Structure formats: C-alpha cells, structure tokens
CSV table of C-alpha atoms in Angstrom, one decimal:
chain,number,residue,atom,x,y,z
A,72,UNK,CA,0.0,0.0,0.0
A,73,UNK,CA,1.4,3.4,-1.0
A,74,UNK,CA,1.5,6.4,0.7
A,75,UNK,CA,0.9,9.6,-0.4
A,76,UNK,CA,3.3,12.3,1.5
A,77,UNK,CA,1.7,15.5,3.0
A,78,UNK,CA,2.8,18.8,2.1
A,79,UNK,CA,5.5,19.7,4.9
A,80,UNK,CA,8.1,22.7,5.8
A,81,UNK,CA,10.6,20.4,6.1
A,82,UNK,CA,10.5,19.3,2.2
A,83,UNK,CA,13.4,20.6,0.0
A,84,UNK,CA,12.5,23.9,-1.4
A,85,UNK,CA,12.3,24.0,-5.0
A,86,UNK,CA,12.8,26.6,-7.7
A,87,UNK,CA,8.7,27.4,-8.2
A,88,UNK,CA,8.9,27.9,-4.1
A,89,UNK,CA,11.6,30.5,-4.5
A,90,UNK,CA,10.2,32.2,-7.1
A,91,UNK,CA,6.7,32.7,-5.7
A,92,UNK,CA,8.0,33.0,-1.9
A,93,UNK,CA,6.5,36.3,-0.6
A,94,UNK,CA,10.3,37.7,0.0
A,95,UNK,CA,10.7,37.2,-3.7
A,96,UNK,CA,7.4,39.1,-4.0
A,97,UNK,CA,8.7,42.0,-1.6
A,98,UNK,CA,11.9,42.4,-3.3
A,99,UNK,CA,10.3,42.6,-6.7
A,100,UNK,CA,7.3,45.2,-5.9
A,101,UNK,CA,9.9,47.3,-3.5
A,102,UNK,CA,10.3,50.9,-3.9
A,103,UNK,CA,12.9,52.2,-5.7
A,104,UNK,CA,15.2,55.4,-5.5
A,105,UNK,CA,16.0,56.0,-8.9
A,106,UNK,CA,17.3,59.8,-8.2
A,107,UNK,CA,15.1,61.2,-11.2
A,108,UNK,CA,13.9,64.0,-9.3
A,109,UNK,CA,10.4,66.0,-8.5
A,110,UNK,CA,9.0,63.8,-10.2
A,111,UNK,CA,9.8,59.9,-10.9
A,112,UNK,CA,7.9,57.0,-12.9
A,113,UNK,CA,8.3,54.2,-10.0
A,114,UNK,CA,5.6,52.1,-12.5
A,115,UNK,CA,4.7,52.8,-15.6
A,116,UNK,CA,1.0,53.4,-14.0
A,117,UNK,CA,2.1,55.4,-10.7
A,118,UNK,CA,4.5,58.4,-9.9
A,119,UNK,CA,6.5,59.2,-7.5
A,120,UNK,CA,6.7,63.0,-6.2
A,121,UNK,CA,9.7,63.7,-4.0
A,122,UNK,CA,8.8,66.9,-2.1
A,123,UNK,CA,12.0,67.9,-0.2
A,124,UNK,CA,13.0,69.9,2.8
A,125,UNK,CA,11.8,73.2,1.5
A,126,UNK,CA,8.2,72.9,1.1
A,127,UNK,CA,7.5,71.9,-1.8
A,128,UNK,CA,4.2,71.6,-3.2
A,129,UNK,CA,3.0,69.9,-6.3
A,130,UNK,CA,-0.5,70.7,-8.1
A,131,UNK,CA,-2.8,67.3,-8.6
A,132,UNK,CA,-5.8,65.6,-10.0
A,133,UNK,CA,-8.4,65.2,-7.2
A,134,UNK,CA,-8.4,61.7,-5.6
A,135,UNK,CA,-4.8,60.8,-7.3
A,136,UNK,CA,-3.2,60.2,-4.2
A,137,UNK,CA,-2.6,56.6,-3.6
A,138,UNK,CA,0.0,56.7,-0.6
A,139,UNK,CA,2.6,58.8,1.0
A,140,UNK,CA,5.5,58.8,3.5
A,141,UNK,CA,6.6,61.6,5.4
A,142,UNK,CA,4.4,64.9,6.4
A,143,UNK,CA,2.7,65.9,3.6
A,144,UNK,CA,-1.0,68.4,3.5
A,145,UNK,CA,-3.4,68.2,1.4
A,146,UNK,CA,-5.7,71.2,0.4
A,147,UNK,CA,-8.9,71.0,-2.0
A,148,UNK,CA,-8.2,73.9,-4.5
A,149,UNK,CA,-10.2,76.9,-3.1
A,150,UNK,CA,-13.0,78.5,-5.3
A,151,UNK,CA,-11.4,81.8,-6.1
A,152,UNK,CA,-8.1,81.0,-5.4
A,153,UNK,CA,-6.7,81.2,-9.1
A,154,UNK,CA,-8.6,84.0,-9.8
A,155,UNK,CA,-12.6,84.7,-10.7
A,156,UNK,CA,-11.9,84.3,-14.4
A,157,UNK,CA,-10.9,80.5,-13.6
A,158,UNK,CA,-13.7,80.0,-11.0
A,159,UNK,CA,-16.2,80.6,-13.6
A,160,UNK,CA,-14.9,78.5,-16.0
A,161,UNK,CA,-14.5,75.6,-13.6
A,162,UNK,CA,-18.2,75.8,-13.1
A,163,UNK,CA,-18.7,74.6,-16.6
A,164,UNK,CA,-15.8,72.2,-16.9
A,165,UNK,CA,-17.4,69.8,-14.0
A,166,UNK,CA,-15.8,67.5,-11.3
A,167,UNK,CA,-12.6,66.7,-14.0
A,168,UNK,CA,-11.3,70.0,-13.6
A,169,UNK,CA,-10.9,69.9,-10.0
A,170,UNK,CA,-7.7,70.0,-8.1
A,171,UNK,CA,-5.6,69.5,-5.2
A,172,UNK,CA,-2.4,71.1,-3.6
A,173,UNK,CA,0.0,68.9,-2.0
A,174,UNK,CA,2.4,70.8,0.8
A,175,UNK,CA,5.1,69.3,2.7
A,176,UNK,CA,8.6,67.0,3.2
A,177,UNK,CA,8.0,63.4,2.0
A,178,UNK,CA,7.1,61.0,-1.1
A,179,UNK,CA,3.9,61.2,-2.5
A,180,UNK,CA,2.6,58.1,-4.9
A,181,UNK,CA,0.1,59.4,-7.2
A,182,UNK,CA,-1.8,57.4,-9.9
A,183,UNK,CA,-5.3,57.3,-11.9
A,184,UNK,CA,-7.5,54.2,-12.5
A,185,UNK,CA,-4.4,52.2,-13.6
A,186,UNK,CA,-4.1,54.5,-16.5
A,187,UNK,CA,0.0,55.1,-18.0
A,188,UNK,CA,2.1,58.1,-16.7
A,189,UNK,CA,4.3,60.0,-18.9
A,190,UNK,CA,6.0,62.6,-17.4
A,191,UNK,CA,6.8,66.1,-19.3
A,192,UNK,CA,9.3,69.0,-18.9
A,193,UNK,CA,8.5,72.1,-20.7
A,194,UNK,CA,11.1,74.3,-21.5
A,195,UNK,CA,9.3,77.4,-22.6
A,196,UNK,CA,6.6,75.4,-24.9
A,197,UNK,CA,3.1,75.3,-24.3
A,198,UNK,CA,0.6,72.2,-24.4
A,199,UNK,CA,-2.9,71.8,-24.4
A,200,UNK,CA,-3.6,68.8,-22.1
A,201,UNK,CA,-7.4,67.4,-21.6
A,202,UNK,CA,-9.0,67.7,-18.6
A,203,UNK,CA,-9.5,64.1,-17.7
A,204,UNK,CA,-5.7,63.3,-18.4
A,205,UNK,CA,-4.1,65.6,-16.4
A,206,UNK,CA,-2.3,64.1,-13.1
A,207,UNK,CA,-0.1,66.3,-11.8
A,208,UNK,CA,2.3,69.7,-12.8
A,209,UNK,CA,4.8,71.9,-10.9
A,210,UNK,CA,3.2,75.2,-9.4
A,211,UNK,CA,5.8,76.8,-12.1
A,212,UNK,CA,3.8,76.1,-15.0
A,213,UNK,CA,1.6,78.7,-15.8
A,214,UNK,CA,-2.3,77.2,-16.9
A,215,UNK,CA,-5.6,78.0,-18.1
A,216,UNK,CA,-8.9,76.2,-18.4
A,217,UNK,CA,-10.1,76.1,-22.6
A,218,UNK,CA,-13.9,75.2,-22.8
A,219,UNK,CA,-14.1,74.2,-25.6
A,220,UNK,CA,-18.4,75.1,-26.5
A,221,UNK,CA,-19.0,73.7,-29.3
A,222,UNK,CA,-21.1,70.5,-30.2
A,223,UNK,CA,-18.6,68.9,-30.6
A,224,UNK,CA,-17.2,68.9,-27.6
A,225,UNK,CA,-19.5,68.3,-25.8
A,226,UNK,CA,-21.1,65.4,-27.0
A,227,UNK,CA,-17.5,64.2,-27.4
A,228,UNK,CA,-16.6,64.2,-24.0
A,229,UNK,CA,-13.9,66.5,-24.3
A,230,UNK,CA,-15.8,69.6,-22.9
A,231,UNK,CA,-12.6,71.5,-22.1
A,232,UNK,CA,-8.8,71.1,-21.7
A,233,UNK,CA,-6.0,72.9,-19.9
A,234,UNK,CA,-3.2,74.9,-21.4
A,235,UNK,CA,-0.2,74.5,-19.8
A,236,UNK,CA,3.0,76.8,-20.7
A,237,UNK,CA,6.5,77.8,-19.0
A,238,UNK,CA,9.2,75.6,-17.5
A,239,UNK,CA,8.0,73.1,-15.2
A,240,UNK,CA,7.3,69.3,-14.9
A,241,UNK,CA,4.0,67.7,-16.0
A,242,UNK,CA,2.6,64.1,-15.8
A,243,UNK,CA,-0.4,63.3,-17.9
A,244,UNK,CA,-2.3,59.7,-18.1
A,245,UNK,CA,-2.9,57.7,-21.0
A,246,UNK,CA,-5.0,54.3,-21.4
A,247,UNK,CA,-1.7,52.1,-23.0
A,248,UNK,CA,0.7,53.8,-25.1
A,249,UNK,CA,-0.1,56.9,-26.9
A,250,UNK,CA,0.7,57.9,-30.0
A,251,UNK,CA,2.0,61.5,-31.7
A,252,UNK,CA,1.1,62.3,-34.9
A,253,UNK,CA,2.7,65.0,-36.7
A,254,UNK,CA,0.8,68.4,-38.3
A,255,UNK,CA,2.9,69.9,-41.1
A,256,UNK,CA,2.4,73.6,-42.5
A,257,UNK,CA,0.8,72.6,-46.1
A,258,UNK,CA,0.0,69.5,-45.5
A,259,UNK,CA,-3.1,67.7,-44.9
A,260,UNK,CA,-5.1,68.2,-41.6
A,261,UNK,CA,-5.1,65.5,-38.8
A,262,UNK,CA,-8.7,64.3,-37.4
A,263,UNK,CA,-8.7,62.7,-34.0
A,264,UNK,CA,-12.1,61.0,-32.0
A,265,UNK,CA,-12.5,63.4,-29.1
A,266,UNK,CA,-12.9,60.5,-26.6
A,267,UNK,CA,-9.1,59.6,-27.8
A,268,UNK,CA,-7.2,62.6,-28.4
A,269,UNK,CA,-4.9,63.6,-25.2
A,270,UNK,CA,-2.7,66.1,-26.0
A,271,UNK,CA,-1.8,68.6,-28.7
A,272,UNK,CA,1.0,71.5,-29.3
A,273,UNK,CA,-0.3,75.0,-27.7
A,274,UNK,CA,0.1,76.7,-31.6
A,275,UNK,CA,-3.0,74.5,-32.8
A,276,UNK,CA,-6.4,75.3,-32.8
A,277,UNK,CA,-8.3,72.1,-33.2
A,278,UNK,CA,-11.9,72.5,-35.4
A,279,UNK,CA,-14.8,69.8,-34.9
A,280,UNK,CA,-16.2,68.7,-37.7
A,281,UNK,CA,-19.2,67.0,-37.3
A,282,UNK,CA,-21.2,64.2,-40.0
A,283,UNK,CA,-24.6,64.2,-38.3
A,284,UNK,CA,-27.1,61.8,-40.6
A,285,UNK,CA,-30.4,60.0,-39.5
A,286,UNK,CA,-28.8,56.6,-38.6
A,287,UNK,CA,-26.5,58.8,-36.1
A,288,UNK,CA,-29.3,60.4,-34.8
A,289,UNK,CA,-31.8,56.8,-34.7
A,290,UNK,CA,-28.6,55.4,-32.6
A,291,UNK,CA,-26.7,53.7,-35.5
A,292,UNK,CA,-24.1,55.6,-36.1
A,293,UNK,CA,-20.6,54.6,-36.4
A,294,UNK,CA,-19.4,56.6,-33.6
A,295,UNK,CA,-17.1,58.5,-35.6
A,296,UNK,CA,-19.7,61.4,-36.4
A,297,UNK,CA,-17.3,64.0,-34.5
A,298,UNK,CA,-14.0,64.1,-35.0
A,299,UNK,CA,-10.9,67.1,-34.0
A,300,UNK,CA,-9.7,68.8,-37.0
A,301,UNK,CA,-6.2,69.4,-36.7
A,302,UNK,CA,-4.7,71.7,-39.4
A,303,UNK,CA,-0.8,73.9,-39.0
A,304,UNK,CA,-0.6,77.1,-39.6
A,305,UNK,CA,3.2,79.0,-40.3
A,306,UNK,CA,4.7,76.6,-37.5
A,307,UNK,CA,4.2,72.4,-37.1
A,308,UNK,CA,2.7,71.1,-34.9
A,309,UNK,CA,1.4,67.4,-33.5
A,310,UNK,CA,-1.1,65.8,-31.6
A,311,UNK,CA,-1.5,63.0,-29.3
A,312,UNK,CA,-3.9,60.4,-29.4
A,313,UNK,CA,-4.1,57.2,-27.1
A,314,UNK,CA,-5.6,53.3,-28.0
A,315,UNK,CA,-9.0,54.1,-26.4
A,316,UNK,CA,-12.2,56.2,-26.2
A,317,UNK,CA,-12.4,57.8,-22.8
A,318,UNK,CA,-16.1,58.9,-22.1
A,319,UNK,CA,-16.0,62.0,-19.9
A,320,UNK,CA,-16.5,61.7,-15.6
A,321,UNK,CA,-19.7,63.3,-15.2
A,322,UNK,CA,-20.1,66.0,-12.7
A,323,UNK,CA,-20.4,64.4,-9.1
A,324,UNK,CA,-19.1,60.7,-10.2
A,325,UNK,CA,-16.0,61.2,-8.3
C-alpha cells in the first residue's frame, strides 16, 4: 500500500517555491530610489513626487493620491483662489477640472484608474492637455482652463482642456501607449475621436467637424460622427492620441 506524502516545511524547497516565496514578492514590488527628481515613474502606472525639505508643493488631479511617506497636507483647491476668471470656467468644466495642492517633506505616490504616466518638462513650450488626463504639474507652469463650447465637444466628452505653458514638470495619463502624430504647414489636416485625443501642441487650434445623418441620430451611427480637425498654420505642430475612447467623468461621479 502506498502512501501519499503531506505537504511539509521540512521538504526541499524547490525553484517554483523560491520564485513565488512572498520575500521574492517583496523584493520585486519594492520601492525604488531611482534619483530622477520631483517627479519619478516608479511604475509605468504610478508616480512618485519627491517633495524635499523646502516645502514643496505639487498641483494634482483630485483623488490621485494613492499613498505617501513623510508629512505631507493636502488642500482641496479653493474656489477663487486662481482667480474669478478660472472659478467661472470651472463651473462649466465639471468634477474633471478639480484639483488638489499637496504641501510638505515626504514622497507622494500618485496614480489614476491604472491609466500610463508620462512625465513632461517644458522648457518654454506650451501644451494643451485634456482635462481628464491631467495628473499632476509643478506650481511653475503657468495654466488655463479652454472650454471648448461647441457640439462637438461636448457630445464628445472632451468639454474642455488645460493649457499648460512655462518651465515646469508635467505628468499626464494615457490608457496604454499613446501615439503623436505629426501636423505639417501645407499639409493635410489630422482628425482625431475626441474620446481619444490627449494632448496637442499649444500653436494649434483644433476645429470639430461634425457628420450628423439620421442613422447617427436613430442610434446607429458609427461613432465616428465628431472628430478634432487638426490643421498647421506657419509653424508644425502634433497631436497625441491614445488606443481608447475615454467617455467623460460626469459631474459628481467622483
């Protein structure tokens, strides 16, 4: 009669063991110092804000924060406190828009709905960023809220987007890898889904150009009915678009 052997401690350990044992686990999750500065991709989906001794403070999307070491405030952006002009059109750019100010000495892990980080440093430029993909910028960036009022827009989710220009850092978030696509002066215009497009230079203008029939308005349209008309003037220019159509937070969902 054999006898089957119980799982025990005391068997040899073998290589599956050491590869799934929970130090193995620890040591391949652990944080990592990689020296990059303000701002550091410790996962392609979460950043890494070093605030040091001085105080630093770092602008961020609402309800980004994930974790944080150290002593580090957080303040809900105040109504006024950029200004009446802003105020006013933050009450029609909804809950996306919304922002908070991080203060203090420590690491701060920021991240959005698994979405992918890249991190930006603008040296001078200008980029218009869409509301909803924004995830954090240095106070040293100068910004401005664009509502964009057209149709368009708004039935394509994009209802307004942020101009950021200056020297500063920037993180935006994309669903997978994103992909630029160049505007030339002369050549032909770039159209972009709304619900995709990220990102595009500050010297563009973007149009909407909309195909409205009656199997788009009985439901059956192809879903491409608005699209971002992308067209360089004296100067190129390029826009950003990402593998997936982001419908828009609606106000309150947060």
């Amino acid at each position: 009669m054999s006898v089957v052997p119980s799982p025990s401690s005391d068997l040899p350990e073998s290589d599956t063991d050491r590869r799934h044992s929970l130090e193995e686990f620890v040591a391949a999750t652990d944080q990592q110092d990689r020296g990059e500065g303000f701002f550091e991709l410790e996962r392609d989906r979460l950043l890494e804000v070093n605030l040091g001794d001085g105080g630093e403070e770092v602008w961020m999307k609402a309800g980004a924060m994930v974790a944080y070491t150290g002593r580090i405030g957080f303040e809900r952006e105040g109504m006024l406190e950029h200004g009446f002009g802003k105020f006013l059109k933050k009450a029609f750019s909804g809950e996306g828009a919304k922002m908070t100010r991080a203060t203090g000495r420590g690491r701060l892990y920021l991240a959005d709905q698994g979405k992918k980080v890249t991190v930006l440093y603008l040296k001078g430029e200008s980029l218009f960023v869409n509301g909803n993909d924004m995830l954090a910028f240095e106070p040293t960036l100068e910004w401005d809220i664009n509502l964009m009022r057209s149709l368009g827009a708004i039935a394509g989710g994009g209802l307004f987007n942020v101009r950021f220009a200056g020297r500063g850092m920037l993180a935006i978030t994309t669903h997978y890898d994103p992909l630029t696509l160049r505007v030339e002066p002369g050549g032909p215009p770039v159209f972009t889904d709304p619900q995709a497009t990220i990102a595009w230079s500050g010297n563009l203008e973007p149009q909407f150009k909309t195909d409205v029939q009656l199997k788009t308005l009985l439901g059956r349209g192809s879903g491409e009915s608005i699209q971002m008309q992308f067209a360089a003037g004296r100067s190129p220019g390029f826009v950003v678009v990402q593998p997936y159509e982001e419908r828009a937070m609606p106000a309150g969902a947060r």
